[in-house]
Amino acid sequence: MDATLDRIALPAGTLLFDEGDAGLCAYLINKGRLEIFLARDGRDVVLATRGRGEIVGEIAVIDSRPRSASARVIVDCELIVITAEQIAHRIAETDPILRMCLGVAVAKYRDTLAMLDDAKARLAPRYGGSASGDDFRAALGTLSLESELRRALQNDEFELFFQPIVCLPTRRLAGFEALLRWRHPARGLVLPGEFIPIAEASGLIVEMTPWCLAQVGRVFPAVRAAALQNVDAVDPVFISVNISAHDLARPTFVGLMATMLETSGLAPSDVMLEVTESVLLKTKAITALKACRKLGLNIAIDDFGTGYSSLSSFSTLPITTIKIDRSFVRSMTQEPASRKIIHMILRLAEELDIPVVAEGIEHPHEERELADFGCAFAQGYLFGRPATLDQTLALTRAWRLPSQARLSKIATGKTAMRA
Ligand code: C2E
Ligand code: CA
Ligand code: CA
């Protein structure tokens, strides 16, 4: 077992905690067995026993009230301590609806114990299990947004926007990222930051992604055709789509991609799936990504540098592109550490022969610096904001490379170049 874990060994017969004690920690049982009991009228009423792989003492830690029963070791135990702070931190981080469910479950447990124990029931203040005002409001907000999202799917209120991705330093148009927008009937255009996290938490994302993919298949061939007419665009331009871990866990995902390619006529190499580093920790997702790669699709790690992917993962995972998170680009000029991280990522990518897209380029000096570092692609407001399909078609037709004169000015930083 991990030597860094805080653990205790207790012989049979030891009282771990007594009814009424403060709940300072819970215990994960690694070895042995305990019994949970109430001492009543001179005898012990055993409520349950717990063994390896189970937790004891969690109730009082969760609701910060005194222990509802006592616990005694019946077979020599090895226990791993989970502190109240560790539990409180996780509860605070969790979804407010789950937090409410947990509160209710704990309250029900307490009430049931109190009912079993009549005398105690009369004395004990009843714990209603009501959530804090903040949790209640957050839970209501989440639930109502979730039902609105279901309605929005049925009413076709979603729309795909497209943001250009350009080659550095020539600025040829290389591709687009598809970004979801919600045209809310009352609130207007809602950005994905407001609804994607809830769509992911509720599982609704697995209905939204197929819609996005179908929409890409329907509309992107027209953008691609427009780019074919423009010598300042790469032939062919690619389309990048954001995919969540929930999508990749579905057994139907790879088939969905194959169908989209077949019905749209897009080549697999024209399509890139963007996944975040956390996705790469999930076995099912990796299997699906490998199958997608076999289909010929490209796979990008999105927001690279913000997660925990180990560099070794690159040798085993089917990654074809790295997207550097815009937070590094944003702070590149002020923080030497960000510049160093960008350098490191670009060097690593070069070693592995993986092209890099830098995100969030807003200023010419950022573009210049990244081009100097050897970054292959860039995306950001400097080149174009996410735009509707019509605007994207117009932009694709009108895309022009900067003249040589302007390019040399960019190189010396004398102009804020516009595409
Ligand atoms: P992302 O995948 O990192 O997408 C890039 C985000 O950065 C987009 O925000 C884009 O508008 C924004 N951005 C691009 N260039 C600049 C710039 O120069 N400056 C600044 N400040 N921002 C820039 P958006 O469209 O609000 O999307 C936010 C996130 O929502 C996306 O981050 C992605 O994680 C998620 N998302 C968007 N569409 C989808 C989708 O269809 N499916 C899934 N699963 N997630 C999506
Ligand atoms: Ca993305
Ligand atoms: Ca990103």
CSV table of C-alpha atoms and ligand atoms in Angstrom, one decimal:
chain,number,residue,atom,x,y,z
A,1,MET,CA,0.0,0.0,0.0
A,2,ASP,CA,1.0,3.6,-0.6
A,3,ALA,CA,3.4,4.6,2.3
A,4,THR,CA,2.1,8.2,2.1
A,5,LEU,CA,-1.4,7.2,3.3
A,6,ASP,CA,-2.3,8.1,6.8
A,7,ARG,CA,-3.3,4.7,8.3
A,8,ILE,CA,-3.8,3.1,11.7
A,9,ALA,CA,-3.6,-0.5,12.9
A,10,LEU,CA,-6.1,-1.5,15.7
A,11,PRO,CA,-6.5,-4.9,17.5
A,12,ALA,CA,-9.8,-6.6,17.9
A,13,GLY,CA,-11.8,-5.1,20.8
A,14,THR,CA,-10.7,-1.5,20.3
A,15,LEU,CA,-13.4,1.1,20.4
A,16,LEU,CA,-12.8,3.3,17.3
A,17,PHE,CA,-15.4,5.9,18.3
A,18,ASP,CA,-18.3,6.3,20.7
A,19,GLU,CA,-21.8,7.6,20.1
A,20,GLY,CA,-21.8,11.4,20.7
A,21,ASP,CA,-18.1,11.9,19.8
A,22,ALA,CA,-17.3,14.7,17.4
A,23,GLY,CA,-16.8,13.3,13.9
A,24,LEU,CA,-13.2,14.4,13.0
A,25,CYS,CA,-12.6,11.8,10.3
A,26,ALA,CA,-13.9,8.8,8.4
A,27,TYR,CA,-12.0,5.5,7.8
A,28,LEU,CA,-11.5,3.4,4.8
A,29,ILE,CA,-11.1,-0.2,5.9
A,30,ASN,CA,-8.1,-1.8,4.3
A,31,LYS,CA,-8.1,-4.9,6.5
A,32,GLY,CA,-10.2,-6.4,9.2
A,33,ARG,CA,-13.8,-5.8,10.4
A,34,LEU,CA,-15.7,-3.5,12.6
A,35,GLU,CA,-19.2,-3.4,14.1
A,36,ILE,CA,-21.4,-0.3,14.4
A,37,PHE,CA,-23.6,-0.5,17.5
A,38,LEU,CA,-25.8,1.4,19.9
A,39,ALA,CA,-25.3,0.8,23.6
A,40,ARG,CA,-28.8,0.6,25.1
A,41,ASP,CA,-30.0,-0.7,28.5
A,42,GLY,CA,-26.8,-2.3,29.3
A,43,ARG,CA,-26.4,-4.2,26.0
A,44,ASP,CA,-25.1,-3.4,22.6
A,45,VAL,CA,-27.5,-3.4,19.6
A,46,VAL,CA,-25.4,-4.1,16.5
A,47,LEU,CA,-26.7,-2.2,13.5
A,48,ALA,CA,-24.2,-3.3,10.9
A,49,THR,CA,-20.7,-4.7,10.3
A,50,ARG,CA,-18.2,-3.2,7.8
A,51,GLY,CA,-15.2,-4.9,6.2
A,52,ARG,CA,-12.4,-4.3,3.6
A,53,GLY,CA,-13.2,-1.8,1.0
A,54,GLU,CA,-16.0,-0.1,3.0
A,55,ILE,CA,-16.0,3.2,4.9
A,56,VAL,CA,-17.0,3.8,8.5
A,57,GLY,CA,-17.6,7.0,10.4
A,58,GLU,CA,-18.6,9.1,7.4
A,59,ILE,CA,-22.0,10.3,8.6
A,60,ALA,CA,-20.9,12.6,11.4
A,61,VAL,CA,-18.1,14.0,9.1
A,62,ILE,CA,-20.6,14.8,6.3
A,63,ASP,CA,-23.2,16.6,8.5
A,64,SER,CA,-20.8,17.9,11.2
A,65,ARG,CA,-23.0,16.5,14.0
A,66,PRO,CA,-22.0,14.1,16.8
A,67,ARG,CA,-21.5,10.4,16.0
A,68,SER,CA,-24.8,8.6,15.7
A,69,ALA,CA,-23.5,5.3,16.9
A,70,SER,CA,-20.3,3.6,18.2
A,71,ALA,CA,-17.8,1.5,16.2
A,72,ARG,CA,-15.7,-1.3,17.6
A,73,VAL,CA,-13.0,-3.4,15.9
A,74,ILE,CA,-14.0,-7.1,15.8
A,75,VAL,CA,-11.2,-8.4,13.6
A,76,ASP,CA,-7.7,-6.7,13.7
A,77,CYS,CA,-8.0,-3.7,11.4
A,78,GLU,CA,-5.9,-1.5,9.3
A,79,LEU,CA,-7.7,1.7,8.6
A,80,ILE,CA,-6.9,4.6,6.2
A,81,VAL,CA,-7.8,7.9,7.7
A,82,ILE,CA,-9.9,10.4,5.6
A,83,THR,CA,-10.0,13.7,7.4
A,84,ALA,CA,-13.0,16.0,7.7
A,85,GLU,CA,-11.2,18.6,5.5
A,86,GLN,CA,-10.7,16.0,2.7
A,87,ILE,CA,-14.4,15.2,2.8
A,88,ALA,CA,-15.6,18.8,3.2
A,89,HIS,CA,-13.4,19.8,0.2
A,90,ARG,CA,-14.9,17.2,-2.0
A,91,ILE,CA,-18.5,17.9,-0.9
A,92,ALA,CA,-17.9,21.6,-1.6
A,93,GLU,CA,-16.6,20.9,-5.1
A,94,THR,CA,-19.4,18.6,-6.1
A,95,ASP,CA,-22.6,19.4,-8.0
A,96,PRO,CA,-25.2,21.1,-5.7
A,97,ILE,CA,-27.8,18.6,-6.7
A,98,LEU,CA,-25.6,15.7,-5.6
A,99,ARG,CA,-24.8,17.7,-2.4
A,100,MET,CA,-28.5,18.0,-1.7
A,101,CYS,CA,-29.0,14.2,-2.3
A,102,LEU,CA,-26.2,13.5,0.1
A,103,GLY,CA,-27.7,15.8,2.7
A,104,VAL,CA,-31.1,14.1,2.4
A,105,ALA,CA,-29.6,10.6,2.6
A,106,VAL,CA,-27.6,11.4,5.7
A,107,ALA,CA,-30.7,13.1,7.3
A,108,LYS,CA,-32.8,10.1,6.5
A,109,TYR,CA,-30.2,7.8,8.1
A,110,ARG,CA,-30.2,9.9,11.2
A,111,ASP,CA,-34.0,10.0,11.4
A,112,THR,CA,-34.3,6.3,11.0
A,113,LEU,CA,-31.8,5.7,13.8
A,114,ALA,CA,-33.7,8.1,16.0
A,115,MET,CA,-37.0,6.3,15.2
A,116,LEU,CA,-35.4,3.0,16.1
A,117,ASP,CA,-34.4,4.6,19.3
A,118,ASP,CA,-37.5,6.1,20.8
A,119,ALA,CA,-35.9,7.9,23.8
A,120,LYS,CA,-33.3,9.5,21.5
A,121,ALA,CA,-36.0,10.6,19.1
A,122,ARG,CA,-37.6,12.7,21.7
A,123,LEU,CA,-34.4,14.3,22.8
A,124,ALA,CA,-32.6,14.7,19.4
A,125,PRO,CA,-33.3,17.8,17.4
A,126,ARG,CA,-34.6,16.6,14.1
A,127,TYR,CA,-32.3,17.4,11.2
A,128,GLY,CA,-34.5,18.4,8.3
A,129,GLY,CA,-31.9,17.8,5.6
A,130,SER,CA,-32.6,21.1,4.0
A,131,ALA,CA,-29.8,22.4,1.8
A,132,SER,CA,-28.1,25.7,2.3
A,133,GLY,CA,-29.8,28.6,0.5
A,134,ASP,CA,-26.9,28.8,-2.0
A,135,ASP,CA,-27.1,25.1,-2.8
A,136,PHE,CA,-30.8,25.3,-3.2
A,137,ARG,CA,-30.6,28.2,-5.6
A,138,ALA,CA,-27.7,26.6,-7.5
A,139,ALA,CA,-29.6,23.3,-7.7
A,140,LEU,CA,-32.7,25.1,-9.0
A,141,GLY,CA,-30.6,27.0,-11.6
A,142,THR,CA,-28.9,23.8,-12.8
A,143,LEU,CA,-32.2,21.9,-13.1
A,144,SER,CA,-34.0,24.7,-15.0
A,145,LEU,CA,-31.1,25.2,-17.4
A,146,GLU,CA,-31.0,21.4,-17.9
A,147,SER,CA,-34.7,21.3,-18.8
A,148,GLU,CA,-34.3,24.4,-21.0
A,149,LEU,CA,-31.4,22.6,-22.9
A,150,ARG,CA,-33.7,19.6,-23.5
A,151,ARG,CA,-36.3,22.0,-24.9
A,152,ALA,CA,-33.7,23.8,-27.0
A,153,LEU,CA,-32.6,20.5,-28.6
A,154,GLN,CA,-36.1,19.8,-29.6
A,155,ASN,CA,-36.7,23.3,-30.9
A,156,ASP,CA,-33.5,23.4,-32.9
A,157,GLU,CA,-32.2,26.5,-31.0
A,158,PHE,CA,-28.5,25.5,-31.4
A,159,GLU,CA,-26.2,26.9,-34.1
A,160,LEU,CA,-22.7,26.2,-35.1
A,161,PHE,CA,-20.3,29.1,-35.4
A,162,PHE,CA,-16.9,28.8,-37.0
A,163,GLN,CA,-13.6,30.4,-36.1
A,164,PRO,CA,-10.7,30.4,-38.6
A,165,ILE,CA,-7.4,28.7,-38.0
A,166,VAL,CA,-4.4,30.0,-40.1
A,167,CYS,CA,-1.0,28.9,-41.1
A,168,LEU,CA,1.8,30.8,-39.5
A,169,PRO,CA,3.5,32.9,-40.7
A,170,THR,CA,1.9,33.0,-44.1
A,171,ARG,CA,-1.7,33.4,-42.9
A,172,ARG,CA,-3.1,31.1,-45.4
A,173,LEU,CA,-6.5,29.9,-44.2
A,174,ALA,CA,-6.0,26.3,-42.9
A,175,GLY,CA,-9.2,25.4,-41.2
A,176,PHE,CA,-12.0,26.2,-38.8
A,177,GLU,CA,-13.1,25.2,-35.3
A,178,ALA,CA,-16.8,24.6,-34.9
A,179,LEU,CA,-18.1,26.3,-31.8
A,180,LEU,CA,-21.6,25.8,-30.4
A,181,ARG,CA,-24.0,28.7,-29.7
A,182,TRP,CA,-27.5,28.7,-28.2
A,183,ARG,CA,-30.0,31.1,-29.7
A,184,HIS,CA,-32.2,31.4,-26.6
A,185,PRO,CA,-35.6,32.8,-27.4
A,186,ALA,CA,-35.5,35.3,-24.5
A,187,ARG,CA,-31.8,35.7,-23.7
A,188,GLY,CA,-30.4,35.9,-27.2
A,189,LEU,CA,-27.0,34.3,-28.0
A,190,VAL,CA,-25.7,32.2,-25.1
A,191,LEU,CA,-22.1,31.2,-25.1
A,192,PRO,CA,-21.0,27.5,-24.5
A,193,GLY,CA,-19.3,28.4,-21.2
A,194,GLU,CA,-22.8,28.8,-19.7
A,195,PHE,CA,-24.3,25.5,-20.9
A,196,ILE,CA,-21.6,23.0,-21.9
A,197,PRO,CA,-20.6,22.2,-18.3
A,198,ILE,CA,-24.2,21.5,-17.4
A,199,ALA,CA,-24.8,19.5,-20.6
A,200,GLU,CA,-21.7,17.4,-19.7
A,201,ALA,CA,-22.7,17.0,-16.0
A,202,SER,CA,-26.3,15.9,-17.0
A,203,GLY,CA,-25.2,13.7,-19.8
A,204,LEU,CA,-27.2,15.8,-22.3
A,205,ILE,CA,-24.0,16.4,-24.3
A,206,VAL,CA,-24.3,13.0,-25.9
A,207,GLU,CA,-27.4,14.3,-27.7
A,208,MET,CA,-25.8,17.6,-28.6
A,209,THR,CA,-22.6,16.2,-30.1
A,210,PRO,CA,-24.4,14.1,-32.7
A,211,TRP,CA,-26.3,17.2,-33.7
A,212,CYS,CA,-23.0,19.2,-34.0
A,213,LEU,CA,-21.5,16.4,-36.1
A,214,ALA,CA,-24.5,16.1,-38.4
A,215,GLN,CA,-24.5,19.9,-38.8
A,216,VAL,CA,-20.8,19.9,-39.7
A,217,GLY,CA,-21.5,17.2,-42.2
A,218,ARG,CA,-24.4,19.3,-43.7
A,219,VAL,CA,-22.8,22.7,-43.9
A,220,PHE,CA,-19.0,22.3,-44.0
A,221,PRO,CA,-18.7,20.9,-47.5
A,222,ALA,CA,-19.9,24.4,-48.7
A,223,VAL,CA,-17.2,26.1,-46.8
A,224,ARG,CA,-14.6,23.7,-48.1
A,225,ALA,CA,-15.9,24.3,-51.7
A,226,ALA,CA,-15.6,28.1,-51.1
A,227,ALA,CA,-12.0,27.6,-49.9
A,228,LEU,CA,-11.1,25.5,-53.0
A,229,GLN,CA,-11.8,28.6,-55.1
A,230,ASN,CA,-9.4,30.7,-53.0
A,231,VAL,CA,-5.7,30.3,-53.6
A,232,ASP,CA,-5.0,31.9,-50.3
A,233,ALA,CA,-6.6,29.0,-48.5
A,234,VAL,CA,-5.0,25.6,-48.0
A,235,ASP,CA,-6.5,22.8,-50.0
A,236,PRO,CA,-8.5,21.4,-48.4
A,237,VAL,CA,-9.4,23.3,-45.3
A,238,PHE,CA,-10.1,21.2,-42.2
A,239,ILE,CA,-12.9,21.3,-39.6
A,240,SER,CA,-12.2,20.8,-35.9
A,241,VAL,CA,-15.0,19.7,-33.6
A,242,ASN,CA,-15.0,19.6,-29.7
A,243,ILE,CA,-15.8,16.1,-28.3
A,244,SER,CA,-16.3,15.3,-24.6
A,245,ALA,CA,-15.4,12.2,-22.6
A,246,HIS,CA,-19.1,11.2,-22.4
A,247,ASP,CA,-19.3,11.1,-26.2
A,248,LEU,CA,-16.3,8.9,-26.5
A,249,ALA,CA,-17.6,6.5,-23.8
A,250,ARG,CA,-20.6,5.7,-26.0
A,251,PRO,CA,-20.3,2.5,-28.1
A,252,THR,CA,-22.0,4.3,-31.0
A,253,PHE,CA,-19.5,7.1,-31.3
A,254,VAL,CA,-17.1,5.7,-33.9
A,255,GLY,CA,-20.1,4.6,-36.1
A,256,LEU,CA,-21.5,8.1,-35.8
A,257,MET,CA,-18.3,9.5,-37.1
A,258,ALA,CA,-18.2,7.0,-40.0
A,259,THR,CA,-21.8,7.9,-40.9
A,260,MET,CA,-21.0,11.6,-40.8
A,261,LEU,CA,-18.1,11.1,-43.2
A,262,GLU,CA,-20.1,8.9,-45.5
A,263,THR,CA,-23.1,11.3,-45.8
A,264,SER,CA,-21.1,14.5,-46.0
A,265,GLY,CA,-18.4,13.3,-48.4
A,266,LEU,CA,-15.8,14.9,-46.2
A,267,ALA,CA,-12.5,13.0,-46.1
A,268,PRO,CA,-11.5,11.7,-42.7
A,269,SER,CA,-8.3,13.7,-42.9
A,270,ASP,CA,-10.4,16.9,-43.2
A,271,VAL,CA,-11.9,16.4,-39.8
A,272,MET,CA,-10.2,16.9,-36.4
A,273,LEU,CA,-11.6,15.9,-33.0
A,274,GLU,CA,-10.6,18.1,-30.1
A,275,VAL,CA,-10.4,16.5,-26.7
A,276,THR,CA,-9.0,17.8,-23.5
A,277,GLU,CA,-6.2,16.2,-21.6
A,278,SER,CA,-8.5,14.8,-18.9
A,279,VAL,CA,-10.2,12.6,-21.6
A,280,LEU,CA,-6.9,10.9,-22.1
A,281,LEU,CA,-7.1,9.4,-18.6
A,282,LYS,CA,-10.2,7.3,-19.5
A,283,THR,CA,-9.7,3.9,-21.0
A,284,LYS,CA,-12.9,3.8,-23.0
A,285,ALA,CA,-12.1,7.2,-24.5
A,286,ILE,CA,-8.7,6.1,-25.6
A,287,THR,CA,-10.1,3.0,-27.3
A,288,ALA,CA,-12.6,5.2,-29.2
A,289,LEU,CA,-10.0,7.7,-30.2
A,290,LYS,CA,-7.7,4.9,-31.5
A,291,ALA,CA,-10.7,3.6,-33.6
A,292,CYS,CA,-11.3,7.2,-34.9
A,293,ARG,CA,-7.7,7.5,-35.8
A,294,LYS,CA,-7.9,4.2,-37.7
A,295,LEU,CA,-10.8,5.8,-39.6
A,296,GLY,CA,-8.3,8.5,-40.6
A,297,LEU,CA,-9.6,11.3,-38.4
A,298,ASN,CA,-7.2,13.8,-36.9
A,299,ILE,CA,-7.1,14.1,-33.1
A,300,ALA,CA,-6.0,17.3,-31.2
A,301,ILE,CA,-5.3,17.8,-27.5
A,302,ASP,CA,-7.2,20.9,-26.6
A,303,ASP,CA,-6.2,23.5,-24.0
A,304,PHE,CA,-2.8,21.7,-23.8
A,305,GLY,CA,-0.8,22.6,-20.7
A,306,THR,CA,-3.8,23.1,-18.4
A,307,GLY,CA,-4.3,19.4,-17.5
A,308,TYR,CA,-2.2,16.6,-16.3
A,309,SER,CA,-1.3,14.6,-19.4
A,310,SER,CA,2.1,13.0,-19.1
A,311,LEU,CA,4.5,13.4,-21.9
A,312,SER,CA,4.8,9.7,-22.3
A,313,SER,CA,1.1,9.6,-23.3
A,314,PHE,CA,2.2,10.9,-26.7
A,315,SER,CA,4.0,7.8,-27.6
A,316,THR,CA,0.9,5.6,-27.0
A,317,LEU,CA,-2.0,7.9,-27.9
A,318,PRO,CA,-3.2,8.7,-31.4
A,319,ILE,CA,-2.6,12.4,-31.2
A,320,THR,CA,-2.0,14.4,-34.4
A,321,THR,CA,-2.2,18.0,-33.2
A,322,ILE,CA,-1.6,20.0,-30.0
A,323,LYS,CA,-3.5,23.1,-29.2
A,324,ILE,CA,-1.8,25.4,-26.7
A,325,ASP,CA,-4.2,26.9,-24.3
A,326,ARG,CA,-4.8,30.6,-24.7
A,327,SER,CA,-3.9,31.4,-21.1
A,328,PHE,CA,-0.2,30.8,-22.0
A,329,VAL,CA,-0.5,33.0,-25.1
A,330,ARG,CA,-2.2,35.7,-23.0
A,331,SER,CA,0.5,35.9,-20.4
A,332,MET,CA,3.4,35.2,-22.8
A,333,THR,CA,4.6,38.8,-22.9
A,334,GLN,CA,4.5,39.5,-19.2
A,335,GLU,CA,5.4,36.1,-17.7
A,336,PRO,CA,8.7,34.5,-18.7
A,337,ALA,CA,7.3,31.1,-17.3
A,338,SER,CA,4.5,31.1,-19.9
A,339,ARG,CA,6.9,31.9,-22.7
A,340,LYS,CA,9.2,29.0,-21.5
A,341,ILE,CA,6.2,26.6,-21.4
A,342,ILE,CA,5.2,27.6,-24.9
A,343,HIS,CA,8.9,27.0,-26.0
A,344,MET,CA,8.9,23.6,-24.3
A,345,ILE,CA,5.6,22.5,-25.9
A,346,LEU,CA,6.9,23.6,-29.3
A,347,ARG,CA,10.2,21.8,-28.9
A,348,LEU,CA,8.4,18.6,-27.7
A,349,ALA,CA,6.0,18.8,-30.6
A,350,GLU,CA,8.8,19.3,-33.1
A,351,GLU,CA,10.6,16.2,-31.7
A,352,LEU,CA,7.4,14.2,-32.1
A,353,ASP,CA,6.6,15.7,-35.4
A,354,ILE,CA,3.2,16.9,-34.2
A,355,PRO,CA,1.9,20.3,-35.5
A,356,VAL,CA,0.8,22.9,-32.9
A,357,VAL,CA,-2.1,25.4,-33.0
A,358,ALA,CA,-1.7,28.4,-30.7
A,359,GLU,CA,-5.0,29.6,-29.4
A,360,GLY,CA,-6.2,33.1,-28.4
A,361,ILE,CA,-3.9,35.2,-30.6
A,362,GLU,CA,-5.2,38.8,-30.3
A,363,HIS,CA,-2.2,40.9,-30.9
A,364,PRO,CA,0.3,41.1,-33.8
A,365,HIS,CA,3.3,40.8,-31.5
A,366,GLU,CA,1.9,37.4,-30.2
A,367,GLU,CA,1.6,36.2,-33.8
A,368,ARG,CA,5.1,37.3,-34.6
A,369,GLU,CA,6.6,35.7,-31.5
A,370,LEU,CA,4.8,32.4,-32.1
A,371,ALA,CA,5.8,32.4,-35.8
A,372,ASP,CA,9.4,33.0,-34.7
A,373,PHE,CA,9.2,30.0,-32.3
A,374,GLY,CA,8.2,27.8,-35.2
A,375,CYS,CA,4.5,27.4,-34.3
A,376,ALA,CA,2.6,26.0,-37.4
A,377,PHE,CA,-0.9,27.3,-36.8
A,378,ALA,CA,-2.8,30.0,-35.0
A,379,GLN,CA,-6.3,30.8,-33.9
A,380,GLY,CA,-7.6,34.0,-32.3
A,381,TYR,CA,-9.5,37.2,-32.6
A,382,LEU,CA,-6.6,38.7,-34.6
A,383,PHE,CA,-7.6,36.5,-37.5
A,384,GLY,CA,-11.3,36.3,-36.9
A,385,ARG,CA,-13.9,35.7,-34.2
A,386,PRO,CA,-16.3,32.8,-34.2
A,387,ALA,CA,-18.9,33.6,-36.9
A,388,THR,CA,-22.1,32.3,-38.4
A,389,LEU,CA,-22.1,30.0,-41.4
A,390,ASP,CA,-23.0,32.9,-43.8
A,391,GLN,CA,-20.3,35.1,-42.4
A,392,THR,CA,-17.8,32.2,-42.6
A,393,LEU,CA,-18.7,31.6,-46.3
A,394,ALA,CA,-18.1,35.2,-47.0
A,395,LEU,CA,-14.9,35.3,-45.0
A,396,THR,CA,-13.6,32.2,-46.8
A,397,ARG,CA,-14.3,33.7,-50.3
A,398,ALA,CA,-12.7,37.0,-49.3
A,399,TRP,CA,-9.7,35.7,-47.5
A,400,ARG,CA,-6.5,37.3,-48.7
A,401,LEU,CA,-2.9,36.9,-47.7
A,402,PRO,CA,-1.2,40.0,-46.5
A,403,SER,CA,1.1,41.5,-49.1
A,404,GLN,CA,4.8,40.9,-48.8
A,405,ALA,CA,5.3,44.5,-47.7
A,406,ARG,CA,2.8,44.0,-44.9
A,407,LEU,CA,4.3,40.7,-44.0
A,408,SER,CA,7.7,42.3,-43.5
A,409,LYS,CA,6.0,45.0,-41.4
A,410,ILE,CA,4.5,42.2,-39.3
A,411,ALA,CA,8.0,40.8,-38.9
A,412,THR,CA,9.2,44.1,-37.6
A,413,GLY,CA,6.0,44.8,-35.6
A,414,LYS,CA,5.0,48.0,-37.4
A,415,THR,CA,1.4,47.1,-38.2
A,416,ALA,CA,-1.7,45.6,-36.6
A,417,MET,CA,-2.5,43.4,-39.6
A,418,ARG,CA,-6.0,42.4,-40.5
A,419,ALA,CA,-6.9,39.5,-42.7
B,1,C2E,P1,-12.3,25.9,-26.7
B,1,C2E,O1,-12.5,24.6,-27.3
B,1,C2E,O2,-11.0,26.1,-26.1
B,1,C2E,O3,-12.6,27.0,-27.8
B,1,C2E,C1,-11.9,28.2,-28.0
B,1,C2E,C2,-12.6,29.3,-27.2
B,1,C2E,O4,-11.8,30.4,-27.2
B,1,C2E,C3,-13.9,29.7,-27.9
B,1,C2E,O5,-14.8,30.1,-26.9
B,1,C2E,C4,-13.4,30.9,-28.7
B,1,C2E,O6,-14.4,31.8,-29.0
B,1,C2E,C5,-12.4,31.5,-27.7
B,1,C2E,N1,-11.4,32.3,-28.4
B,1,C2E,C6,-10.8,32.1,-29.6
B,1,C2E,N2,-9.9,33.0,-29.9
B,1,C2E,C7,-9.9,33.9,-28.9
B,1,C2E,C8,-9.2,35.1,-28.6
B,1,C2E,O7,-8.3,35.5,-29.3
B,1,C2E,N3,-9.4,35.6,-27.4
B,1,C2E,C9,-10.3,35.2,-26.5
B,1,C2E,N4,-10.5,35.8,-25.3
B,1,C2E,N5,-11.0,34.0,-26.7
B,1,C2E,C10,-10.8,33.4,-27.9
B,1,C2E,P2,-16.3,29.7,-26.9
B,1,C2E,O8,-16.8,29.6,-28.3
B,1,C2E,O9,-17.0,30.6,-25.9
B,1,C2E,O10,-16.2,28.2,-26.4
B,1,C2E,C11,-15.9,27.9,-25.1
B,1,C2E,C12,-15.7,26.5,-24.8
B,1,C2E,O11,-16.9,25.8,-24.9
B,1,C2E,C13,-14.7,25.8,-25.9
B,1,C2E,O12,-13.4,26.1,-25.6
B,1,C2E,C14,-15.1,24.4,-25.7
B,1,C2E,O13,-14.5,23.8,-24.6
B,1,C2E,C15,-16.6,24.5,-25.4
B,1,C2E,N6,-17.4,24.2,-26.6
B,1,C2E,C16,-17.7,25.0,-27.6
B,1,C2E,N7,-18.4,24.4,-28.6
B,1,C2E,C17,-18.5,23.1,-28.2
B,1,C2E,C18,-19.1,21.9,-28.7
B,1,C2E,O14,-19.7,21.9,-29.8
B,1,C2E,N8,-19.0,20.7,-28.0
B,1,C2E,C19,-18.3,20.7,-26.8
B,1,C2E,N9,-18.2,19.5,-26.2
B,1,C2E,N10,-17.7,21.8,-26.3
B,1,C2E,C20,-17.8,23.0,-26.9
B,2,CA,CA,-11.6,23.4,-28.8
B,3,CA,CA,-9.0,25.4,-26.6
